[in-house]
XYZ file of C-alpha atoms in Angstrom:
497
model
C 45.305 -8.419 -15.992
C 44.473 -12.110 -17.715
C 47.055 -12.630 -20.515
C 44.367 -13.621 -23.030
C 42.521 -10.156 -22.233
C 46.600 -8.627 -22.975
C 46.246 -10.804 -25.752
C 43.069 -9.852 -27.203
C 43.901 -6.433 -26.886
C 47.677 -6.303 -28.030
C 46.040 -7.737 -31.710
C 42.876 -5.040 -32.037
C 46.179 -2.028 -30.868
C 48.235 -3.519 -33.736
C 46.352 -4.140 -36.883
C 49.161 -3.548 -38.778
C 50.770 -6.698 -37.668
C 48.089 -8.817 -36.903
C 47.489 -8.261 -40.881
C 50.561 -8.974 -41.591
C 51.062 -12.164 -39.481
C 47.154 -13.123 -40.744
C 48.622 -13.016 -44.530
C 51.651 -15.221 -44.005
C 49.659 -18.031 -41.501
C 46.986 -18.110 -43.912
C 49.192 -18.460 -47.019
C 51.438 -21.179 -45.205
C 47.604 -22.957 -44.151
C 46.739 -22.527 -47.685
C 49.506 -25.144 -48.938
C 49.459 -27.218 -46.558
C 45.729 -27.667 -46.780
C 46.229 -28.288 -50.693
C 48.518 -30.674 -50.151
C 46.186 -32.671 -47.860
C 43.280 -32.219 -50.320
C 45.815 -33.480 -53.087
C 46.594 -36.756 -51.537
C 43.203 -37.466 -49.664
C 41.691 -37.009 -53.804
C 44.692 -39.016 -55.298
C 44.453 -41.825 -52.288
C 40.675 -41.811 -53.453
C 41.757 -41.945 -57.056
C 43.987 -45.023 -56.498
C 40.870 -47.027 -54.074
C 38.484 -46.366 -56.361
C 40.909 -47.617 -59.681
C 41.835 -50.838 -57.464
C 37.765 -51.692 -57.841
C 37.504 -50.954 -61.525
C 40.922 -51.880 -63.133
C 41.278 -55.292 -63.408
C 44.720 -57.365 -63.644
C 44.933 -60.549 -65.630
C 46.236 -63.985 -64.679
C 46.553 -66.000 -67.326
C 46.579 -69.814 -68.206
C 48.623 -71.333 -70.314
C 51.205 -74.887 -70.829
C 54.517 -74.775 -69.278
C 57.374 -73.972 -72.288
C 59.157 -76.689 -69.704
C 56.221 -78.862 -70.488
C 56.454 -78.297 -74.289
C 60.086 -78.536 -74.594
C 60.955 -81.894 -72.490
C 57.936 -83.883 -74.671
C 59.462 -82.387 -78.001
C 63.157 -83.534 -77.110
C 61.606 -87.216 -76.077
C 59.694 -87.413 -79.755
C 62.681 -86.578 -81.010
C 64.825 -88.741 -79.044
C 62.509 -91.340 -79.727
C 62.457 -90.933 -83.647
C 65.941 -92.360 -84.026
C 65.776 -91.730 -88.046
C 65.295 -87.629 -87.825
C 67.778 -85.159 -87.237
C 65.078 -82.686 -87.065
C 65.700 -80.566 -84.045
C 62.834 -80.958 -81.133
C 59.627 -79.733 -82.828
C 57.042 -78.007 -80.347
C 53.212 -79.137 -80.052
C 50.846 -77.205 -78.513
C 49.149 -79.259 -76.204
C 45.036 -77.493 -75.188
C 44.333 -77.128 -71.649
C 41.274 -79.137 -70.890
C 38.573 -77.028 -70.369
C 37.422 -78.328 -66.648
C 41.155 -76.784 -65.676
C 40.139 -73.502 -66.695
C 36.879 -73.590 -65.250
C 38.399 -74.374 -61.787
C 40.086 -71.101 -62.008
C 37.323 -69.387 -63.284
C 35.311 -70.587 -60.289
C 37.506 -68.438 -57.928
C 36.548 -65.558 -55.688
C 37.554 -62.288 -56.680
C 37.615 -62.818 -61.310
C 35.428 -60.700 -62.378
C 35.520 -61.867 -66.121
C 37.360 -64.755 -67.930
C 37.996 -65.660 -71.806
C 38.982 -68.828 -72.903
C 40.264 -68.970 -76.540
C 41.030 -71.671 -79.026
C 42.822 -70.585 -82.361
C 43.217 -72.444 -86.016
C 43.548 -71.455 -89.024
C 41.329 -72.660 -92.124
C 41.828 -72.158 -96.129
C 39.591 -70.368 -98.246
C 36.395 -72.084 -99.437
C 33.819 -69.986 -101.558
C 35.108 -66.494 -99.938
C 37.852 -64.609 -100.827
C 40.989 -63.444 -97.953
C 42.110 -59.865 -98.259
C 45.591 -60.948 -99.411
C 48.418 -58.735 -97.708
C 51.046 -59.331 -100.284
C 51.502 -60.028 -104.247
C 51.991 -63.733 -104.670
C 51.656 -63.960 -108.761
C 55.359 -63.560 -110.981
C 52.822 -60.369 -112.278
C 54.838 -57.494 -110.398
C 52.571 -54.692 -112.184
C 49.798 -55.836 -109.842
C 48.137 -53.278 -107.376
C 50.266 -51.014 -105.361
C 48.331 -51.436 -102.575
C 49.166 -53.377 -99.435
C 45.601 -55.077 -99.548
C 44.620 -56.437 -102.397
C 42.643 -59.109 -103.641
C 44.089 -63.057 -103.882
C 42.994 -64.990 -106.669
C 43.969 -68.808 -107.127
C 47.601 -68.349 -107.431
C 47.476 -66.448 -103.800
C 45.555 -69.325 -102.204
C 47.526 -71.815 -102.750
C 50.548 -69.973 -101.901
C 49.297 -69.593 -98.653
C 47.425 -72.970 -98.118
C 50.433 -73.571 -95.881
C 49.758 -71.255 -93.410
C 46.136 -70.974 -93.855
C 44.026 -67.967 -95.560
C 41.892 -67.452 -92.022
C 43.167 -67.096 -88.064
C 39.489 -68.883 -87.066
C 39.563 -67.633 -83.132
C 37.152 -69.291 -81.164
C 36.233 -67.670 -77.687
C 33.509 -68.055 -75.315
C 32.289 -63.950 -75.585
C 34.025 -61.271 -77.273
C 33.247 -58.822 -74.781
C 36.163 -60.366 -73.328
C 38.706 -59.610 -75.905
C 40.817 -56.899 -75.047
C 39.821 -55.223 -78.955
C 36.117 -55.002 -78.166
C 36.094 -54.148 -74.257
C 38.524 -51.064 -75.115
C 36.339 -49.869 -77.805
C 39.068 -50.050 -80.096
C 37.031 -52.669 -81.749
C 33.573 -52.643 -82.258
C 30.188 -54.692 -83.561
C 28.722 -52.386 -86.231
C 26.055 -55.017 -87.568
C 24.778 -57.940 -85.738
C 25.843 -59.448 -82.848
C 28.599 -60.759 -80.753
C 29.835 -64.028 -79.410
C 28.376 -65.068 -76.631
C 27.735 -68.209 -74.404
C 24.662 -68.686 -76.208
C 26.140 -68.818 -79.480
C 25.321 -71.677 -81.605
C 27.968 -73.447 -83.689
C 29.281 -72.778 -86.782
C 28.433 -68.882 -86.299
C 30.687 -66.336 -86.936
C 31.562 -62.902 -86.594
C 33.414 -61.151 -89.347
C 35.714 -58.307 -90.100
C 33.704 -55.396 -92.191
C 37.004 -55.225 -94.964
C 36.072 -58.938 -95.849
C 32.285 -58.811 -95.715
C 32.506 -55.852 -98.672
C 35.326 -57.220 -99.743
C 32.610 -60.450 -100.530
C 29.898 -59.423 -100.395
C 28.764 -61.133 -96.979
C 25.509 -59.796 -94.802
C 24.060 -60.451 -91.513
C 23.129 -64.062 -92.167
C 24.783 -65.080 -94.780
C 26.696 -68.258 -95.222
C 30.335 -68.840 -96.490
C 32.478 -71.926 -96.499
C 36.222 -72.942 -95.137
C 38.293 -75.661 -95.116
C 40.516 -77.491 -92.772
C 43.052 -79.229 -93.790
C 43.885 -82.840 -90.970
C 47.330 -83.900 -90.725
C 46.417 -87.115 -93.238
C 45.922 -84.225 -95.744
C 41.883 -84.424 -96.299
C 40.392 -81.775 -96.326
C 36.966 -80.889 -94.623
C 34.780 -78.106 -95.446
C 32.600 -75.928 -93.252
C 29.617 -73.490 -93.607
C 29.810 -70.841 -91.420
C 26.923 -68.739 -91.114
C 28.081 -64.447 -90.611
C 25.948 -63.084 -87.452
C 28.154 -59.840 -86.747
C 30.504 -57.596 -88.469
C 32.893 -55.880 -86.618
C 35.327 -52.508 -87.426
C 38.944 -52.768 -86.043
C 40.784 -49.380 -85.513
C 43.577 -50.870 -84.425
C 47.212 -50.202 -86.312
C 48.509 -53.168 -88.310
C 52.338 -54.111 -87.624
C 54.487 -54.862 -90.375
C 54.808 -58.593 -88.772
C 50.855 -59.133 -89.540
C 51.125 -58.595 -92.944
C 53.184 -61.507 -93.473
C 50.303 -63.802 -94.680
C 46.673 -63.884 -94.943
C 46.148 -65.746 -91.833
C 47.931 -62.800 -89.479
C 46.063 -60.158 -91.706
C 43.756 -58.750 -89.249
C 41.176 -58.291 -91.563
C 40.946 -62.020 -92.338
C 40.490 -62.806 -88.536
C 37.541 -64.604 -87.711
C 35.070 -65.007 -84.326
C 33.387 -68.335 -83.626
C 31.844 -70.041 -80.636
C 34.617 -71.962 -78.296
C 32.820 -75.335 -79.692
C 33.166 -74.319 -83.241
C 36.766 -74.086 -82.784
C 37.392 -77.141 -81.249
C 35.374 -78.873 -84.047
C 37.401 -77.669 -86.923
C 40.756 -78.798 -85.086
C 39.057 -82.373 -83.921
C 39.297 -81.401 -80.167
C 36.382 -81.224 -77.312
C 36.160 -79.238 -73.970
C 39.823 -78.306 -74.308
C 41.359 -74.186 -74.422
C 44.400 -72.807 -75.920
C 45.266 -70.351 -72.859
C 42.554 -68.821 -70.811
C 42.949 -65.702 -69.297
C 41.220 -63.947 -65.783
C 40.588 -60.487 -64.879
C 40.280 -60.139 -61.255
C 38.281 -57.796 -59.573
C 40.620 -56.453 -56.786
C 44.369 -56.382 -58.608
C 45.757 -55.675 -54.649
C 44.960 -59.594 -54.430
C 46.579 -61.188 -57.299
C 49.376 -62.301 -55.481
C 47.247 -64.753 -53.460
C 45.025 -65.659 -55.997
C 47.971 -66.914 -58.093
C 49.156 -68.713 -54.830
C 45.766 -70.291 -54.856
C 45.480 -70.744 -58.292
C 48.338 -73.253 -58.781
C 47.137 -75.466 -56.145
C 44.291 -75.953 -57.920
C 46.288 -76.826 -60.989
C 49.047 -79.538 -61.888
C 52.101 -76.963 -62.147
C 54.533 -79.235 -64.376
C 52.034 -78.969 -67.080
C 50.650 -75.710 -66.819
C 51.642 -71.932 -65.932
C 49.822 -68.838 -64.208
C 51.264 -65.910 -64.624
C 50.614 -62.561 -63.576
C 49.687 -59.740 -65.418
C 49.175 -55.986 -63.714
C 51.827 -54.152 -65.552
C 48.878 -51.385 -67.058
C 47.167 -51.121 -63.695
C 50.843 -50.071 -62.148
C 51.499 -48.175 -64.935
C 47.918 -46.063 -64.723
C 48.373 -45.813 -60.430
C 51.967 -44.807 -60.803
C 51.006 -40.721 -61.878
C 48.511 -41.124 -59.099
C 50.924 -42.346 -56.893
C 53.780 -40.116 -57.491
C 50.910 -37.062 -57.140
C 50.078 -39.045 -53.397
C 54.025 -38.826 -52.230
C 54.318 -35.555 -53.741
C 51.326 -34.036 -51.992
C 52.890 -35.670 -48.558
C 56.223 -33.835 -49.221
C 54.348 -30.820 -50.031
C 52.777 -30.718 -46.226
C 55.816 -31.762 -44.472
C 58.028 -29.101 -46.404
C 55.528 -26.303 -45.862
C 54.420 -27.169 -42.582
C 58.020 -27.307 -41.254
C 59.230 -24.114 -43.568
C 55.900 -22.152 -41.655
C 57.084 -23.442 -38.639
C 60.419 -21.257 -39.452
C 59.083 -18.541 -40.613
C 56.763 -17.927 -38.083
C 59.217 -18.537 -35.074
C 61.757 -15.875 -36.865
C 58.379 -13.168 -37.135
C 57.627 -13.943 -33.078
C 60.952 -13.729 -32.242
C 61.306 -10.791 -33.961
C 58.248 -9.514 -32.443
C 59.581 -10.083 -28.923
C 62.255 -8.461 -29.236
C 60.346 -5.148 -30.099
C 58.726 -5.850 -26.935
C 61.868 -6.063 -24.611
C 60.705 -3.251 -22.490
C 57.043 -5.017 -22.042
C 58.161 -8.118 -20.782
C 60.351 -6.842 -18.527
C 57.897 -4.734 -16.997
C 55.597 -7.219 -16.503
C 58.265 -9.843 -15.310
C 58.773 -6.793 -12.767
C 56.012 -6.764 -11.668
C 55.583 -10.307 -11.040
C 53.808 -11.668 -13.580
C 54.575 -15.649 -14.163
C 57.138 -15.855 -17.464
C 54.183 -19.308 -18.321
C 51.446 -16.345 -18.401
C 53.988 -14.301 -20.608
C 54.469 -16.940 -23.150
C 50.574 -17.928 -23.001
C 50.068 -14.357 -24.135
C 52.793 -14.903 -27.168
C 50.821 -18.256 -27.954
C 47.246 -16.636 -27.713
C 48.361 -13.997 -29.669
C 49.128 -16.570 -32.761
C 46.237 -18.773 -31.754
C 43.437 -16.087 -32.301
C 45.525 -15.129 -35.611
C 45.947 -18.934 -36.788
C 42.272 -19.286 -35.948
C 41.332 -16.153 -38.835
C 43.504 -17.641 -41.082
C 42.095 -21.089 -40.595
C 38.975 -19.306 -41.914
C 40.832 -18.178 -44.820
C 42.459 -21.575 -45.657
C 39.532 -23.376 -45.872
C 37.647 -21.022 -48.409
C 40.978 -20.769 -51.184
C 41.823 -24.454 -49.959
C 39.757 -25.715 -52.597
C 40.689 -23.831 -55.846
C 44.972 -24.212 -54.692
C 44.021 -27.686 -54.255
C 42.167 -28.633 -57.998
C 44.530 -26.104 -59.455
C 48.035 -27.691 -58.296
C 46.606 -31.234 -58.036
C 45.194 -31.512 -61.815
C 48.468 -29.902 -63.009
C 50.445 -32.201 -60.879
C 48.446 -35.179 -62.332
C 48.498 -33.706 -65.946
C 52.342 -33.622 -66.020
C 52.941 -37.093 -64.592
C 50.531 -38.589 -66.680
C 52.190 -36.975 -69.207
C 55.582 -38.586 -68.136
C 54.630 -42.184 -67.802
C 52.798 -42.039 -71.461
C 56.035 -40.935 -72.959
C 58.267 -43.249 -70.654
C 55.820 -46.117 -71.613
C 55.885 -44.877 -75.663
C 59.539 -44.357 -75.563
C 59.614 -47.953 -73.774
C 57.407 -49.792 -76.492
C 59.340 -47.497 -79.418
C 63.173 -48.815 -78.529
C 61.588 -52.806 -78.308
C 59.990 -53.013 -81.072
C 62.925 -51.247 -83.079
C 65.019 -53.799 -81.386
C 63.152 -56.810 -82.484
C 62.916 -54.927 -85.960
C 66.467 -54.684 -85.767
C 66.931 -58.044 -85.328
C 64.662 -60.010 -88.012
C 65.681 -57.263 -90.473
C 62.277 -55.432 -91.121
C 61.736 -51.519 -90.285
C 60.232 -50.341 -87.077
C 56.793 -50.620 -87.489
C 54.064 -48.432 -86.176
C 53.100 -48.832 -82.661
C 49.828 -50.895 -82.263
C 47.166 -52.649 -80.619
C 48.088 -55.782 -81.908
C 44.974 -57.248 -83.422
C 46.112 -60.759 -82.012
C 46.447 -59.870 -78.678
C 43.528 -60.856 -75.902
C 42.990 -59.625 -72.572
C 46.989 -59.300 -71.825
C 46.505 -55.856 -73.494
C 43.725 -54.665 -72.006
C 42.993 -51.024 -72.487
C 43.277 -48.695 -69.483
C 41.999 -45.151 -69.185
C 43.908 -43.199 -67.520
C 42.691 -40.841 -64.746
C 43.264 -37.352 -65.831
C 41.574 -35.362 -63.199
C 41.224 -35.413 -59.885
C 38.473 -34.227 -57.455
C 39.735 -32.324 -55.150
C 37.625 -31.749 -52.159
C 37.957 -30.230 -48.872
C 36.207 -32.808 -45.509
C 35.748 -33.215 -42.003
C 39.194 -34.836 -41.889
C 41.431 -32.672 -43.829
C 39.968 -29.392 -42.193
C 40.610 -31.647 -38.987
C 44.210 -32.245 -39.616
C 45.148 -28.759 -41.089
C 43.843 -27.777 -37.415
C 45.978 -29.838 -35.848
C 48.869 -28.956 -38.123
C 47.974 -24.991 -37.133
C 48.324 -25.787 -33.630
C 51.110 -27.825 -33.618
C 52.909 -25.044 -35.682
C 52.137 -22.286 -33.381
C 53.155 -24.154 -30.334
C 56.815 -25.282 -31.520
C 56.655 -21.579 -32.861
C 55.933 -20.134 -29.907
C 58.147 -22.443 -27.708
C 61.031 -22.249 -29.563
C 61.029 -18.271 -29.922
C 60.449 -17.761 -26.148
C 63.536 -20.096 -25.217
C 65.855 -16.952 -24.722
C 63.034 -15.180 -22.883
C 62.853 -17.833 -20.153
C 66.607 -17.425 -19.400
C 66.642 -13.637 -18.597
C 65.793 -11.829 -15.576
C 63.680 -8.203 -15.402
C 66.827 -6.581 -14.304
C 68.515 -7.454 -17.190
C 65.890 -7.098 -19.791
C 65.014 -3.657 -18.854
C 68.953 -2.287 -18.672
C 69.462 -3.400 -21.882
C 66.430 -1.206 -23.304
């Protein structure tokens, strides 16, 4: 008789095993076709993040730069005993362009900051600076005459010029946003200005109204501007203890203008403080900073790499990738076991059978063929099976997986942020203050969602490779419990029955 036929009709005679040998293939498929799922979605995940996250390189002088022309003014000033004194020296703006001209940056933002004094409008003052202490309790209040020129120093305004704010990291996370007028743009004409909404009630200021600063030029004269307002925006950002300082780090007193209108207050032309570049693919960065600084002169200026958010939202995808792969080589090699213990088992039940058959000739190849067909049609059923609870295992453990390593990094990264800025709190004497946003910062802190769910979806190729996995199980299976059969002879198998 042909040992498929045997085969065939050995599983319809014993439902009660083939059950049970369906239930434990199909639940050992089950996982092992989840874990495929898992990593095929999180692989996905992780492509599909490399397109839409982008990485920053950004632009700036060398500190080596700054430092060896402070030490020769001061080495050339033979009458101070000032220690060096830093300069910032701008970037001229054809540099940054050359960079911005590169394949694969998918946005830039050039910025040049100053600060200005207060002309006919009125900072939000961040701390008491009248001999009055009964003044308001509140950490914003209003600066009268006293205040300014307490703080004519420093400056009452940061005056930020840019060449869009879409750009800056604020307004492109949402954190930030435009609630009346417009943004800067390219096509922004000078001496515009976008405003925060504190200091336009604060003074009264509308959509196209005009208020006046002044900048102060190292002879001391002092030169005023009209600005003209042409957005308001609302920060949600938290405020450090470190911003309210003075007026000019008060976020509220933070100003937008056009690149040009910058550069006009502080006497330059074509010329940026630090430009910054968000690339389009972050897997290239390494070669588009190797490119970059042949385009640049490297004593003067730096670029420096930035794609410590786009590892830090991959790396719950990427531990969910590994720990799907670990998942399908632990289960497939533990079903492996477990169904090489149930055949042997089986055979041994069947002592008198094989022997019987060996007896009468039949090849001990045919006799393990029957063993393997046996499994196969069984695997095949619970193939079946996989594929249809595949699906729901897979979304189930995968978006639980990703939940708790998300979960993970954000406190690793909170914990991280916490213990630095205590440090530095530590060290200057202030309390910790609240984690934050950091109104001041650009595109170096660019918001980044992070991917929370994952699609899990069976295809062609993961119904492919569990099939392969299947067979590959119930061969070694098979092989490996029909070793000891090989060995013996009919004699001895039936006289030991």
């Amino acid at each position: 008789m042909n040992f498929i036929k045997r085969a065939w009709l050995l599983i319809k005679a014993k439902k009660g095993r083939t059950a049970l040998l369906t239930l434990v293939t199909s639940s050992i498929l089950i996982f092992v076709l989840a874990g495929l799922t898992i990593k095929s979605a999180a692989d996905k995940a992780v492509d599909n993040a490399k397109k839409e996250t982008g990485a920053t390189v950004n632009l700036q002088i060398s500190r080596d730069y700054m430092m060896e022309k402070a030490q020769q003014a001061s080495s050339s000033d033979t009458n101070s005993n000032q220690p060096p004194k830093f300069e910032m020296t701008p970037i001229s703006l054809s540099t940054a362009q050359t960079i911005a001209k590169m394949t694969g940056v998918k946005s830039y933002l050039y910025t040049s900051t100053t600060t200005a004094a207060a002309g006919n409008i009125t900072p939000i003052s961040t701390q008491s600076t009248s001999s009055d202490s009964s003044s308001s309790n509140s950490p914003f209040s209003m600066g009268g005459a006293s205040g300014q020129n307490a703080k004519m120093t420093s400056g009452d305004f940061t005056i930020t010029g840019v060449n869009t704010t879409d750009s800056v990291s604020e307004f492109s996370s949402g954190t930030t946003k435009i609630t009346k007028g417009k943004g800067i743009t390219q096509q922004t004409s000078n001496n515009e200005a976008v405003i925060e909404s504190d200091l336009a009630k604060t003074n009264k200021l509308s959509v196209g109204d005009h208020f006046t600063v002044k900048i102060s030029s190292d002879s001391g004269s002092e030169k005023t501007y009209t600005l003209k307002v042409i957005g308001i925006y609302k920060s949600n950002t938290s405020v450090t203890s470190s911003q309210l300082q003075n007026n000019a780090s008060n976020p509220s007193n933070k100003l937008y203008v056009s690149l040009q209108t910058a550069n006009t207050m502080k006497g330059q032309k074509n010329t940026v403080d630090a430009a910054s570049y968000t690339l389009s693919n972050p897997a290239s960065m390494k070669s588009f900073v190797k490119e970059a600084k042949s385009k640049i002169d490297t004593e003067k200026f730096t670029v420096e790499s930035n794609d410590q958010l786009y590892q830090q939202m991959l790396t719950p995808l990427n531990n969910v990738s590994s720990f799907s792969r670990n998942i399908v080589i632990l289960v497939a090699a533990a079903g492996a076991v477990i169904l090489t213990l149930i055949i042997i088992l089986n055979i041994r039940e069947r002592r008198y059978e094989i022997g019987v058959l060996m007896s009468l000739g039949e090849n001990r190849l045919k006799i393990i063929g029957q063993f393997f067909t046996e499994l196969f049609l069984v695997t095949l059923v619970s193939l079946a099976i996989a594929a249809i609870a595949g699906n729901f295992v897979g979304n189930a453990v995968g978006n639980q997986l990703l939940s708790q390593q998300t979960s993970s990094s954000q406190q690793n990264r909170q914990m991280g942020a916490g213990g630095s800025q205590a440090n530095n709190s530590k060290q200057s004497g202030q309390n910790p203050a609240p984690l934050a946003g950091g109104p001041g910062a650009l595109m170096n802190r660019t918001a980044v969602n992070q991917i929370n769910k994952l699609n899990v979806k069976q295809t062609p190729q993961s119904i492919a490779k569990l099939g392969l996995i299947a067979l590959l199980i119930t061969f070694i299976s098979t092989i490996l419990a029909s070793i000891g059969l090989i060995r013996m002879k009919p004699k001895d198998i039936l006289s030991s029955n």
